[in-house]
Amino acid sequence: MLKKKFILISIISIFLFISFDELYSQSDSIKRPKIGLVLSGGGAKGLAHIGSLKIIEKYNIPIDYITGTSMGSIIGALYSMGYSAAEIENIARAMNWSEIFEGTISKKSISIEEKNEEGKYILEIPFEKWKPVIPRGMISGQLLEMELARLTWAFHGKKKFNELPIPFKCIATNIETGEAVVLDNGYLPDAIRASMSIPTVFSPVIIDNQLLVDGGMIRNLPASDAKKMGADIIIAINVGSPLYKKSELNSMLKIMDQAASFRNAILSEEEKKLCDILISPNIEGYSAGSFDMLDSLIINGEKAALENSNKLKELENKLSKYPDNKKNINTPPKLYSIFINRTKVEGLKKVSRNLVASKLQIKDSSWLSINKIEESIKRLYGSKHFEKVNYRIIQNENENILFIRVEEKPFSIFKLGVNYNNYFNASLLLNATFRNIIGEGSRLIIETKLGSSPEANIKYSTFTKFKPSIGFNFDFGYYNLVETRYMYADSINLDINKNYFYSKIALSSSVTNSLSISLGSEINYKTYNIQQFDNDFYSSDKSYIQFFGKIYADTYDNFIFPNSGMLFKVNANLIYNELTGSEPAYNNRYWKADITYLQNFPLSKKFNLCTQISGATIKGKNIFIADYYYIGGQINFKDYIFPLKGFRFMEYSSPNFLIGGLGLRFEAWKDKYFSIYFNSAQSQEKFNNLFKQEGIITGAALSFGIKTILGPIEIAISKNDQDNNWNSWIQLGFYF
C-alpha cells in the first residue's frame, strides 16, 4: 500500500514539475525582445534618418530604446518624445538651417541703439584684462538652443531621459580627456547641443563640469549603449562617412581628415557588429552642411531602409507573436501659452538686473505665449551684452518658473572693418567698444576710419532701468570730405574740401527694438577750402550751434539685402551760425528737415520689391551753399547726402528735393541677387517748385550682388535721362 502511494505521489510530482516548467517556459516566451534604435552623427547627412524611420514605421516595429550622436541625437530625441517620422520631417522643413548654423539672429532682434554698429566688421576680438579672448567656436549656438528649447518644452522638467516616452541617451566627447560621455539625465536641450558641438564650429557645452563636444569624435554609432540599455535587437541607421580610398587621398586636407578619423572608423566597425539590421543611406556627394538637399537625403534614407525590407518584415512577423508588440506614444502637446509664476535669471556677473528686466519685459504671474518668451530672449541677446541667452520652463511646487541662463560677453572688443568702393577707394575702420566701464548699461566707442575720407569719433551712451529705455548719448568727432558740386554734366562748379568738427549731446528713448527718438544739441565747427571754376580759391570757416530732433525706425530682417522690413528716418534741425572773416552776412538762423522711408516687400521666396521715398527742405534766406543737401550715387553716406541711382555721387546739390524709387530684386541662386531699380527726383531752389512736373530727373540701375561671410559684393551699372554717360558702382565688404 505504501509502495502504491509512493508511486502515485512520484507521478503527481513529476507531472506538476513538468507543468510548472511548461508554464515557466510559456511565461518566458511572452517576453517580447526589446528593440533598440541607433542613429549616427553626420551633420546634414543625418536628415536621411527621417526617410529610414518613415519606412521602419510601416513595419509596425515598436522601439524601446534610442541612442544617438550629433544629428542623430536631435532626431533621436524628437522620436523619443513621441514625434513621428512625418512630424520630424515637417519640423526639418520648417527650420531655417542656414540661419541656425550661421548663428546670427535677425536684425529685428538687435537693440535699436546697436543696429548701426552691427554688420560693419569682418573681425571682432574680445579682450579681458587687456588680453585677447579667442572664442572656443565660431558659432555660439544661440538660435540652435532656442529651437531645441521650443521643440522639447514639454519635457523641460524631465531630469532623467529614461522617463521620456521612449528612453533615450546621447553621446558627447569630453574634449579634456578624449573619453565618450553618455548623457542620460539633466536638461535635454543641453545634452543634444553638447552631442552635436562640432569642434571649432560650435562652442563646447559645460555639463557637470565637463567640457563637451561632438560625440561623433569617439562613438559615432552608439550601438553598445543601446545594448547596455537592454536592447535585444538593434536597428541602426549609419550616415557616417567611410575612410577615403587610396585614389581619393589627393589633397592635404583629405589626408589630415583621414588621419584624424582612424580611431573613430575602427570603433564604428566594432559597433556595427552589434547591429542586427544596419541601414546605410547613400551619402556620396553630400557634406555635413548639405541642409539644402533635404529632399534627396530623405529619399536616400527611404531607399536604404527598403533595401532591408526583408529583414524588417521578418522582424515584424517575429514580433507579431507577442501580445505587447505595439506601443502607443502620443505626440508632445504644442505650447501656445503658459502661466509663468516667476522668472529667475542665472549667470549675471557685471550686467545689471535692471537692464535685463528692461529687455525681457516679462511680468511675474502672467500668461506668456512661446513666441513672447522667444521675443524676450532675442531682445535680451540683441542687447549685445551676452554671448548666449537660453531658457527653460520648470514646474516646482505648483509653480511654473521661467529659468533664463545668460553667459556674459567680454566687455572690451576690438573690431576691424574693411571696405572698397569706387567713390572712396579702400577704407579701413578700427573700433574699440567698451561696455559697463562707465556706469551700468553703458557703451563707449572709440573709432577711427582711414581712407580718402578720414574720420574719428568718440561715442558714449547709457541705457538702463526705465521702460522704455531712456538714456544719454554723447558724440565727439571729426571727418573730412571733398564735396564736388556739379553745375552741369561735364563741368565742375565747386570743389569743397570740408573739415567738420562736432560735439553732440542727446536725450534718447529706445521705445522698442526698432524705434528710437532723440532730442539734443550740437556744436560744430567747419572749415572749407573752396576751389571755384578752376581759377578761384578761397577758404572759409563757420561755427554752429543747432538743436535737433530725430526719429529712427528700423525693422529690416537682414543687414545685407533685407527681404522684409522698413527703414524710416526723420531729422529736424534748428541751426544758428556765427560767421568769421569778411564773408557776407548769411542768414544766421534757419531750419533743415529731411525724411527717408525705405520698405522691402517679399513677393515670393525669390522676388523682393523695394520702395523709396526721400525728401528734404531748408527754410531760411541766403543759405551758404556748402550747407545744401546732396543727391546722387548709390549710398547714403551722411545725413545730408542721399542716394539717387543713375547719377554720379553727390551730383546735385539743393536746399529742397524729393526722391521716389522702385526696385525689383531676384535671388537667382542662394545669396546671389540681380536687381533693377528706377528712381526720379525733383530738385529746386524754392520749396513750392518741388511739386511741378518741370525739372524732374530720372535714373535707373542694374546690379548684381553676392552675400559673403566678409560682407556684400556688389557691382552696378546705371544711366540717367540727362546725359549719355554710363555710371558704374563697385563695392566690396560692409559699407561704413
XYZ file of C-alpha atoms in Angstrom:
736
model
C 0.000 0.000 0.000
C 2.768 2.395 0.909
C 4.519 1.458 -2.280
C 1.463 2.378 -4.355
C 1.129 5.701 -2.543
C 4.793 6.446 -3.161
C 4.435 5.685 -6.869
C 1.318 7.884 -7.064
C 2.993 10.784 -5.293
C 6.029 10.471 -7.559
C 3.855 10.516 -10.681
C 1.976 13.598 -9.415
C 5.266 15.349 -8.548
C 6.718 14.674 -11.976
C 3.502 15.894 -13.595
C 3.497 19.064 -11.512
C 7.177 19.690 -12.268
C 6.578 19.315 -15.998
C 3.505 21.562 -15.783
C 5.312 24.277 -13.857
C 8.261 24.061 -16.217
C 5.935 24.407 -19.192
C 4.171 27.332 -17.554
C 7.503 28.973 -16.847
C 8.586 28.417 -20.431
C 5.349 29.970 -21.705
C 5.777 32.915 -19.340
C 9.307 33.370 -20.587
C 8.221 33.106 -24.211
C 5.744 36.001 -23.929
C 8.547 38.451 -23.095
C 8.975 40.396 -26.299
C 12.567 41.136 -27.377
C 13.462 44.766 -26.729
C 14.243 46.836 -29.810
C 16.949 49.483 -29.822
C 17.204 52.261 -32.416
C 20.676 53.712 -33.042
C 21.169 56.909 -35.057
C 24.646 58.033 -36.083
C 26.044 61.517 -36.498
C 26.869 63.125 -39.807
C 25.667 66.719 -39.840
C 23.129 67.380 -42.575
C 23.583 63.797 -43.781
C 21.678 62.801 -40.649
C 18.495 64.081 -42.303
C 18.492 60.719 -44.107
C 17.456 59.214 -40.743
C 13.996 60.681 -41.340
C 13.469 58.718 -44.548
C 14.600 55.467 -42.954
C 12.322 55.990 -39.945
C 9.348 56.523 -42.252
C 9.923 53.037 -43.691
C 10.590 51.401 -40.307
C 7.265 52.763 -39.045
C 5.419 50.950 -41.849
C 6.554 47.613 -40.412
C 4.967 48.370 -37.014
C 8.193 47.686 -35.162
C 7.995 49.026 -31.599
C 11.068 50.959 -30.435
C 12.048 50.520 -26.786
C 15.345 52.403 -26.581
C 17.030 55.122 -28.642
C 20.635 56.254 -28.724
C 22.066 58.941 -30.965
C 25.098 61.036 -31.683
C 25.278 64.563 -33.126
C 22.473 64.966 -35.709
C 21.302 61.531 -34.617
C 20.819 62.946 -31.131
C 18.426 65.640 -32.429
C 16.293 63.252 -34.460
C 16.572 60.549 -31.805
C 15.418 62.892 -29.051
C 12.444 64.072 -31.108
C 11.474 60.473 -31.842
C 11.835 59.508 -28.187
C 9.483 62.341 -27.205
C 6.741 60.998 -29.469
C 7.164 62.848 -32.749
C 6.558 60.589 -35.747
C 8.921 60.487 -38.718
C 6.455 62.572 -40.760
C 6.263 65.171 -37.977
C 10.063 65.303 -37.716
C 10.184 65.843 -41.483
C 7.802 68.802 -41.123
C 9.991 70.213 -38.355
C 13.107 69.827 -40.517
C 11.440 71.573 -43.454
C 10.264 74.462 -41.278
C 13.708 75.080 -39.776
C 15.951 77.690 -41.346
C 19.091 75.563 -41.157
C 21.400 78.114 -42.754
C 20.295 80.792 -40.274
C 20.675 78.424 -37.330
C 24.163 77.345 -38.331
C 25.233 80.866 -39.239
C 24.316 81.657 -35.646
C 23.102 85.214 -36.277
C 19.726 86.424 -35.106
C 17.514 88.610 -37.251
C 18.371 92.292 -37.370
C 14.885 92.907 -35.954
C 16.043 91.461 -32.634
C 19.094 93.716 -32.307
C 18.597 96.679 -29.970
C 17.916 99.886 -31.883
C 20.966 101.551 -30.357
C 23.135 98.664 -31.617
C 21.809 98.286 -35.170
C 24.185 100.785 -36.765
C 27.179 99.064 -35.167
C 26.195 95.576 -36.206
C 27.315 94.167 -39.530
C 30.181 96.559 -40.294
C 33.103 94.443 -39.146
C 34.874 91.421 -40.572
C 36.833 90.735 -37.396
C 35.995 91.104 -33.708
C 38.464 90.228 -30.945
C 37.184 90.247 -27.346
C 39.584 91.294 -24.580
C 39.609 90.593 -20.861
C 42.156 92.369 -18.697
C 43.811 93.553 -21.919
C 44.402 90.003 -23.100
C 42.684 88.677 -26.224
C 39.993 86.043 -25.679
C 39.891 83.555 -28.536
C 36.380 82.091 -28.860
C 36.019 78.336 -28.431
C 33.872 78.100 -31.549
C 32.768 80.210 -34.473
C 29.089 79.818 -33.527
C 27.699 80.252 -30.026
C 24.641 78.147 -30.867
C 22.117 80.760 -29.721
C 19.498 80.061 -32.392
C 20.015 76.305 -32.241
C 19.472 76.252 -28.481
C 16.313 78.340 -28.803
C 14.959 75.913 -31.401
C 15.782 72.927 -29.188
C 14.082 74.613 -26.232
C 10.926 75.139 -28.306
C 10.808 71.557 -29.566
C 11.420 69.985 -26.152
C 9.436 72.345 -23.917
C 7.014 69.603 -22.792
C 9.938 67.742 -21.217
C 11.914 70.652 -19.740
C 11.177 69.328 -16.264
C 12.289 65.758 -17.013
C 15.711 65.228 -15.476
C 16.025 61.547 -16.407
C 15.854 60.725 -20.103
C 14.565 57.200 -19.383
C 11.331 58.922 -18.318
C 10.691 60.044 -21.899
C 8.039 58.072 -23.820
C 10.957 56.104 -25.305
C 14.078 56.002 -23.072
C 16.897 57.959 -24.691
C 20.644 58.513 -24.416
C 23.027 60.592 -26.487
C 26.784 60.648 -26.732
C 29.247 63.526 -26.347
C 33.026 63.699 -26.064
C 34.955 65.101 -23.127
C 37.426 67.268 -25.039
C 39.724 67.369 -21.992
C 40.142 63.607 -21.613
C 39.077 62.305 -25.036
C 36.540 59.966 -23.424
C 32.973 59.329 -24.515
C 30.323 60.745 -22.183
C 26.880 59.145 -22.103
C 24.215 61.772 -21.404
C 21.051 60.299 -19.906
C 19.928 62.989 -17.481
C 19.821 66.751 -16.986
C 18.344 69.345 -19.338
C 17.548 67.646 -22.648
C 18.421 70.592 -24.985
C 21.828 70.894 -23.284
C 22.528 67.213 -23.868
C 21.559 67.404 -27.547
C 23.541 70.608 -28.003
C 26.629 69.006 -26.433
C 26.326 65.903 -28.582
C 26.483 67.966 -31.782
C 29.083 70.583 -30.792
C 31.410 70.155 -33.752
C 34.846 71.334 -32.530
C 35.830 74.850 -33.711
C 32.398 75.281 -35.348
C 30.141 75.297 -32.256
C 31.357 76.398 -28.861
C 31.592 73.472 -26.372
C 28.971 72.882 -23.684
C 29.772 72.535 -19.998
C 27.775 69.795 -18.225
C 28.723 68.557 -14.756
C 31.988 70.486 -15.012
C 32.925 68.615 -18.203
C 33.749 70.461 -21.438
C 31.812 68.522 -24.058
C 31.940 68.449 -27.847
C 30.520 66.300 -30.651
C 30.162 62.630 -29.695
C 30.990 61.612 -33.249
C 34.661 62.067 -32.442
C 34.611 58.951 -30.240
C 31.400 56.974 -30.798
C 29.502 57.946 -33.889
C 27.310 54.816 -33.921
C 26.391 54.150 -30.264
C 25.080 50.581 -30.606
C 26.869 49.375 -27.445
C 24.963 51.962 -25.446
C 21.650 50.612 -26.753
C 22.790 47.134 -25.670
C 23.535 48.405 -22.174
C 20.066 49.941 -22.004
C 18.606 46.455 -22.534
C 18.133 46.138 -26.291
C 17.973 42.560 -27.582
C 17.690 43.555 -31.235
C 19.338 46.671 -32.684
C 18.294 48.612 -35.768
C 20.965 51.155 -36.695
C 20.990 53.905 -39.302
C 24.526 54.912 -40.200
C 25.331 58.081 -42.174
C 28.931 58.322 -41.015
C 31.486 58.878 -43.737
C 33.747 55.895 -44.521
C 37.510 56.215 -44.780
C 38.811 57.559 -48.071
C 40.176 55.146 -50.632
C 43.745 55.486 -51.885
C 42.625 57.175 -55.113
C 40.642 59.750 -53.120
C 43.537 60.828 -50.895
C 44.630 63.521 -53.315
C 44.903 66.563 -51.046
C 46.499 67.603 -47.778
C 43.094 68.257 -46.192
C 41.812 64.773 -47.034
C 44.969 63.159 -45.659
C 44.624 65.159 -42.427
C 40.948 64.199 -42.205
C 41.813 60.532 -42.778
C 44.494 60.612 -40.086
C 42.039 62.058 -37.570
C 39.312 59.535 -38.484
C 41.148 56.222 -37.987
C 40.165 55.689 -34.369
C 36.538 56.534 -34.934
C 36.393 54.309 -38.030
C 37.789 51.320 -36.093
C 35.350 51.880 -33.221
C 32.433 52.235 -35.643
C 33.275 48.845 -37.183
C 33.086 47.292 -33.710
C 29.734 48.984 -33.092
C 28.357 47.729 -36.426
C 28.949 44.126 -35.294
C 26.345 44.671 -32.567
C 23.666 45.705 -35.059
C 21.080 43.196 -36.274
C 19.776 45.462 -39.025
C 22.195 48.073 -40.374
C 20.715 50.700 -42.711
C 23.331 52.728 -44.608
C 21.856 55.526 -46.774
C 23.856 56.713 -49.778
C 25.697 59.870 -48.662
C 28.158 60.138 -51.515
C 28.340 63.739 -52.716
C 26.823 65.130 -49.525
C 28.597 67.063 -46.795
C 27.847 67.896 -43.179
C 26.442 71.225 -44.413
C 24.132 69.957 -47.186
C 20.953 71.133 -45.465
C 19.603 72.482 -48.749
C 19.483 68.889 -50.053
C 16.852 67.741 -47.565
C 14.593 66.109 -50.163
C 17.220 63.864 -51.713
C 18.654 62.905 -48.308
C 15.227 61.765 -47.083
C 14.701 59.800 -50.306
C 18.108 58.131 -49.884
C 17.129 57.198 -46.333
C 13.923 55.593 -47.586
C 15.777 53.667 -50.306
C 18.343 52.319 -47.846
C 15.598 51.114 -45.474
C 13.703 49.463 -48.331
C 16.866 47.544 -49.211
C 16.493 45.980 -45.753
C 12.767 45.316 -46.191
C 13.170 41.508 -45.936
C 14.866 41.815 -42.552
C 12.350 44.381 -41.354
C 9.443 42.179 -42.475
C 10.983 39.165 -40.783
C 11.322 41.148 -37.561
C 7.729 42.359 -37.859
C 6.481 38.798 -38.212
C 8.560 37.665 -35.257
C 7.282 40.453 -33.017
C 3.645 39.982 -34.071
C 3.542 36.762 -31.997
C 3.890 38.751 -28.816
C 0.890 40.416 -27.180
C 2.797 43.642 -26.385
C 4.240 44.210 -29.838
C 2.701 47.669 -30.111
C 3.495 50.835 -28.178
C 1.110 53.756 -28.222
C 3.049 57.022 -27.974
C 1.376 60.397 -28.197
C 2.834 63.410 -29.978
C 4.053 66.043 -27.473
C 1.448 68.770 -26.921
C 2.062 72.107 -28.628
C 2.827 75.103 -26.456
C 0.646 78.085 -27.204
C 0.769 79.867 -23.868
C 1.718 79.091 -20.310
C 1.194 80.791 -16.955
C 4.535 81.885 -15.517
C 4.561 82.454 -11.765
C 8.020 83.961 -11.665
C 11.217 84.458 -13.650
C 14.696 83.620 -12.452
C 17.873 84.822 -14.185
C 21.121 82.902 -13.703
C 24.678 83.796 -14.758
C 24.730 87.564 -14.209
C 28.085 88.921 -13.080
C 28.505 92.501 -14.257
C 25.362 93.291 -16.233
C 22.681 94.829 -14.052
C 19.372 93.089 -13.405
C 17.605 96.346 -14.253
C 18.977 96.241 -17.787
C 17.929 92.597 -18.115
C 14.424 93.383 -16.849
C 14.068 96.294 -19.299
C 14.890 93.983 -22.215
C 12.863 90.954 -21.105
C 9.687 92.914 -20.303
C 8.176 89.861 -18.592
C 5.898 90.223 -15.591
C 5.576 87.592 -12.880
C 2.213 85.843 -12.605
C 1.246 86.319 -16.236
C 0.302 84.254 -19.267
C 3.031 84.095 -21.905
C 2.985 82.627 -25.385
C 6.025 80.731 -26.623
C 6.527 83.496 -29.206
C 6.513 86.132 -26.459
C 9.136 84.200 -24.499
C 11.340 83.838 -27.574
C 10.968 87.525 -28.460
C 12.099 88.433 -24.946
C 15.095 86.090 -25.187
C 16.090 87.522 -28.589
C 15.683 91.075 -27.299
C 17.974 90.359 -24.354
C 20.511 88.643 -26.614
C 20.216 91.548 -29.059
C 21.413 93.953 -26.362
C 24.905 92.617 -27.278
C 25.860 92.134 -23.627
C 25.666 88.349 -23.810
C 27.387 85.519 -25.620
C 24.362 83.333 -25.114
C 20.870 83.530 -23.592
C 18.652 80.465 -23.235
C 15.677 79.412 -21.167
C 13.694 76.527 -19.762
C 10.313 76.160 -18.068
C 10.194 74.082 -14.894
C 7.323 73.134 -12.615
C 8.262 73.333 -8.955
C 5.730 73.028 -6.111
C 2.780 74.018 -8.309
C 4.716 76.912 -9.805
C 5.849 77.423 -13.385
C 9.298 79.016 -13.222
C 10.931 80.547 -16.279
C 14.673 79.992 -15.826
C 16.804 82.248 -18.012
C 20.515 81.490 -18.230
C 22.951 84.049 -19.574
C 26.619 83.934 -20.484
C 28.129 87.416 -20.481
C 30.415 88.648 -23.228
C 33.807 90.149 -22.530
C 33.169 93.875 -22.141
C 36.068 95.035 -24.299
C 36.030 94.255 -28.011
C 38.340 95.445 -30.763
C 36.882 95.388 -34.271
C 38.140 95.736 -37.814
C 36.164 96.719 -40.889
C 37.370 96.841 -44.490
C 35.565 98.315 -47.476
C 36.296 99.229 -51.051
C 34.060 101.248 -53.347
C 34.819 103.405 -56.347
C 33.669 106.592 -54.598
C 36.187 106.478 -51.734
C 38.501 103.616 -52.777
C 39.789 101.477 -49.906
C 38.852 102.330 -46.300
C 39.839 100.752 -43.007
C 37.693 101.021 -39.872
C 39.250 100.490 -36.420
C 36.893 100.262 -33.462
C 37.241 99.677 -29.739
C 33.992 99.121 -27.831
C 33.841 99.043 -24.031
C 30.711 98.162 -22.068
C 29.804 98.772 -18.456
C 33.059 100.572 -17.638
C 31.385 103.943 -17.004
C 28.085 103.010 -15.414
C 25.719 100.060 -15.760
C 24.455 99.518 -19.270
C 26.942 101.992 -20.742
C 28.778 101.732 -24.042
C 31.928 103.621 -25.013
C 33.122 103.538 -28.629
C 36.449 104.880 -29.859
C 36.644 104.673 -33.612
C 38.767 105.843 -36.495
C 38.366 105.456 -40.234
C 41.377 105.563 -42.529
C 40.987 106.366 -46.209
C 40.271 109.176 -48.634
C 37.572 110.485 -46.289
C 39.097 110.042 -42.812
C 37.025 110.127 -39.629
C 37.474 109.824 -35.901
C 34.923 109.854 -33.105
C 34.234 109.001 -29.503
C 30.703 107.922 -28.585
C 29.298 107.315 -25.149
C 25.779 106.121 -24.409
C 23.910 104.680 -21.488
C 20.533 102.955 -21.460
C 19.336 101.372 -18.245
C 16.465 100.956 -15.814
C 13.487 102.756 -17.336
C 10.923 101.324 -19.743
C 11.120 102.346 -22.491
C 14.882 102.640 -22.081
C 15.853 106.272 -21.599
C 19.444 107.386 -21.676
C 22.009 109.916 -22.807
C 24.244 109.967 -25.875
C 27.475 111.907 -26.210
C 29.295 112.071 -29.534
C 32.543 113.900 -30.293
C 34.098 113.590 -33.699
C 35.712 114.773 -36.885
C 35.524 113.929 -40.563
C 36.938 115.197 -43.827
C 35.143 115.058 -47.161
C 35.707 116.602 -50.558
C 32.284 117.645 -51.843
C 32.041 118.242 -55.564
C 29.205 120.426 -56.782
C 28.372 119.891 -60.456
C 26.881 122.869 -62.280
C 26.170 120.829 -65.395
C 27.059 117.455 -66.827
C 30.785 117.764 -67.547
C 31.923 120.916 -65.737
C 32.738 121.407 -62.093
C 31.353 124.415 -60.308
C 32.850 123.921 -56.864
C 35.192 121.589 -55.058
C 34.632 121.986 -51.320
C 37.174 120.346 -49.022
C 35.261 120.228 -45.736
C 36.731 119.594 -42.287
C 33.923 119.035 -39.807
C 34.350 119.001 -36.017
C 31.312 118.304 -33.848
C 30.134 117.719 -30.307
C 26.657 116.335 -29.613
C 24.610 115.555 -26.551
C 21.175 113.982 -26.736
C 18.433 112.536 -24.580
C 17.234 109.357 -26.251
C 14.483 106.835 -25.747
C 14.654 103.331 -27.179
C 10.912 102.897 -27.417
C 11.256 99.400 -28.884
C 13.963 97.284 -30.507
C 13.037 99.019 -33.750
C 12.257 102.612 -32.745
C 14.172 105.414 -31.039
C 13.512 109.101 -30.501
C 16.237 111.643 -29.713
C 16.340 115.302 -28.737
C 19.600 117.153 -28.368
C 22.002 119.904 -29.264
C 25.173 120.099 -31.286
C 28.070 122.488 -31.507
C 30.202 122.195 -34.607
C 32.954 123.939 -36.432
C 33.549 123.636 -40.174
C 36.414 124.787 -42.324
C 36.142 124.939 -46.102
C 38.738 125.154 -48.808
C 36.744 126.074 -51.903
C 38.028 125.840 -55.463
C 35.638 127.633 -57.834
C 35.658 127.325 -61.642
C 39.247 126.010 -61.517
C 40.656 129.506 -61.013
C 39.182 130.989 -57.849
C 40.261 129.684 -54.447
C 39.216 130.847 -51.023
C 38.850 129.478 -47.500
C 36.059 129.796 -45.005
C 35.250 128.641 -41.532
C 31.951 128.614 -39.685
C 30.789 127.654 -36.231
C 27.279 126.458 -35.489
C 25.020 125.588 -32.641
C 21.954 123.593 -33.506
C 19.078 121.872 -31.763
C 17.790 118.675 -33.281
C 15.147 116.035 -33.043
C 15.400 112.612 -34.621
C 13.075 109.667 -35.159
C 14.741 106.460 -36.270
C 12.929 103.193 -37.025
C 14.499 100.062 -38.481
C 12.634 96.764 -38.882
C 14.862 95.195 -41.548
C 15.361 91.449 -41.119
C 18.906 91.380 -42.548
C 21.942 93.659 -42.636
C 22.666 92.722 -46.252
C 19.944 92.575 -48.923
C 16.989 92.687 -46.492
C 13.968 90.665 -47.516
C 11.388 92.433 -45.372
C 11.004 95.424 -43.097
C 11.417 99.164 -43.372
C 13.825 101.974 -42.561
C 12.307 105.290 -41.502
C 14.305 108.391 -40.530
C 13.252 111.945 -39.724
C 15.750 114.680 -38.867
C 14.759 118.203 -37.886
C 17.337 120.886 -37.062
C 17.159 124.488 -35.908
C 20.572 125.973 -36.743
C 22.281 129.130 -35.534
C 25.535 130.074 -37.196
C 28.147 132.687 -36.465
C 30.437 133.680 -39.320
C 34.008 134.821 -39.081
C 36.164 136.654 -41.593
C 34.979 139.046 -44.283
C 32.258 136.895 -45.859
C 28.767 138.284 -46.452
C 26.321 138.020 -43.567
C 24.359 134.888 -44.401
C 21.167 134.188 -42.507
C 22.250 133.176 -39.016
C 19.183 131.073 -38.214
C 17.445 128.521 -40.398
C 15.620 125.184 -40.360
C 16.662 121.939 -42.007
C 14.462 118.863 -42.146
C 14.663 115.605 -44.063
C 12.782 112.328 -44.199
C 13.614 108.884 -45.588
C 11.295 105.919 -45.940
C 12.513 102.613 -47.415
C 10.372 99.478 -47.475
C 11.054 95.915 -48.612
C 8.176 93.631 -49.542
C 8.785 89.890 -50.108
C 6.750 88.924 -53.188
C 7.849 85.281 -53.072
C 10.818 83.223 -51.934
C 12.860 84.628 -54.804
C 11.444 88.075 -55.577
C 11.526 91.210 -53.465
C 10.040 94.667 -54.078
C 11.942 97.713 -52.775
C 10.436 101.196 -52.449
C 11.949 104.563 -51.546
C 10.614 107.997 -50.647
C 13.017 110.748 -49.555
C 12.714 114.474 -49.204
C 14.353 117.476 -47.567
C 13.988 121.213 -47.201
C 15.870 124.195 -45.787
C 13.863 127.157 -44.578
C 15.856 130.375 -44.464
C 17.419 133.081 -46.568
C 20.870 133.320 -48.127
C 21.833 129.798 -47.087
C 25.533 129.097 -47.534
C 25.934 126.715 -50.488
C 28.080 124.273 -48.506
C 25.115 123.653 -46.194
C 22.909 122.322 -49.014
C 21.728 118.735 -49.356
C 23.338 116.465 -51.958
C 21.711 113.762 -54.062
C 23.267 111.214 -56.418
C 25.013 107.881 -56.352
C 24.351 104.556 -54.619
C 24.884 105.286 -50.909
C 23.532 107.381 -48.061
C 26.991 108.435 -46.843
C 25.996 111.184 -44.382
C 22.676 112.560 -43.164
C 22.756 115.286 -45.812
C 23.778 113.021 -48.738
C 21.023 110.944 -50.351
C 21.318 108.199 -52.978
C 19.918 108.701 -56.471
C 20.795 105.788 -58.730
C 21.840 106.579 -62.279
C 23.736 109.735 -61.306
C 27.232 110.489 -60.052
C 27.887 110.564 -56.339
C 26.678 113.934 -54.917
C 25.926 115.144 -58.466
C 23.156 117.557 -57.448
C 23.021 119.955 -54.518
C 19.902 121.805 -53.476
C 18.047 123.164 -50.462
C 14.900 121.253 -51.484
C 14.343 117.882 -53.129
C 12.006 114.896 -53.434
C 13.010 111.363 -54.486
C 10.847 108.363 -55.304
C 12.202 104.946 -56.197
C 11.058 101.420 -57.027
C 13.180 98.291 -57.394
C 12.847 94.569 -58.002
C 15.372 92.080 -56.639
C 15.660 88.439 -57.694
C 17.632 85.775 -55.825
C 18.869 83.734 -58.779
C 20.929 81.390 -56.584
C 21.406 81.204 -52.845
C 22.753 84.568 -51.622
C 23.246 85.789 -55.206
C 20.988 88.598 -56.389
C 20.074 90.520 -59.522
C 18.351 93.884 -59.056
C 16.818 96.538 -61.268
C 15.957 99.930 -59.823
C 14.235 103.083 -61.122
C 14.110 106.433 -59.331
C 13.114 110.008 -60.073
C 13.867 113.259 -58.297
C 12.811 116.884 -58.257
C 15.405 119.374 -57.046
C 14.549 123.072 -56.663
C 15.829 126.238 -55.026
C 12.290 127.046 -53.871
C 10.184 124.594 -51.928
C 6.954 125.431 -53.815
C 8.529 124.362 -57.113
C 9.060 120.786 -55.903
C 5.585 119.792 -56.985
C 5.870 120.968 -60.585
C 6.405 118.495 -63.400
C 9.156 120.542 -64.983
C 12.682 119.627 -63.991
C 12.102 116.001 -62.931
C 15.175 113.839 -63.466
C 15.161 110.032 -63.758
C 17.767 107.315 -63.388
C 17.969 103.522 -63.458
C 20.462 100.912 -62.263
C 21.088 97.224 -62.862
C 23.155 95.402 -60.262
C 24.454 92.010 -59.218
C 25.208 91.294 -55.568
C 26.607 88.415 -53.527
C 26.268 87.900 -49.797
C 29.520 86.549 -48.358
C 30.956 85.944 -44.908
C 33.096 89.063 -45.402
C 30.120 91.199 -46.363
C 28.367 92.119 -49.596
C 29.985 92.256 -53.001
C 28.022 94.413 -55.430
C 28.531 95.588 -58.997
C 26.131 98.003 -60.701
C 25.811 99.984 -63.911
C 23.436 102.923 -64.175
C 22.222 105.647 -66.521
C 20.068 108.770 -66.358
C 17.967 110.856 -68.726
C 20.223 113.920 -68.501
C 23.291 112.713 -70.392
C 24.585 109.777 -72.406
C 27.093 108.602 -69.823
C 27.042 105.252 -68.046
C 27.986 105.238 -64.363
C 29.421 102.272 -62.504
C 29.435 101.173 -58.877
C 31.631 98.569 -57.203
C 31.552 97.687 -53.527
C 33.480 95.027 -51.645
C 32.750 94.397 -47.979
C 30.484 96.012 -45.417
C 29.854 99.693 -46.023
C 30.626 102.156 -43.230
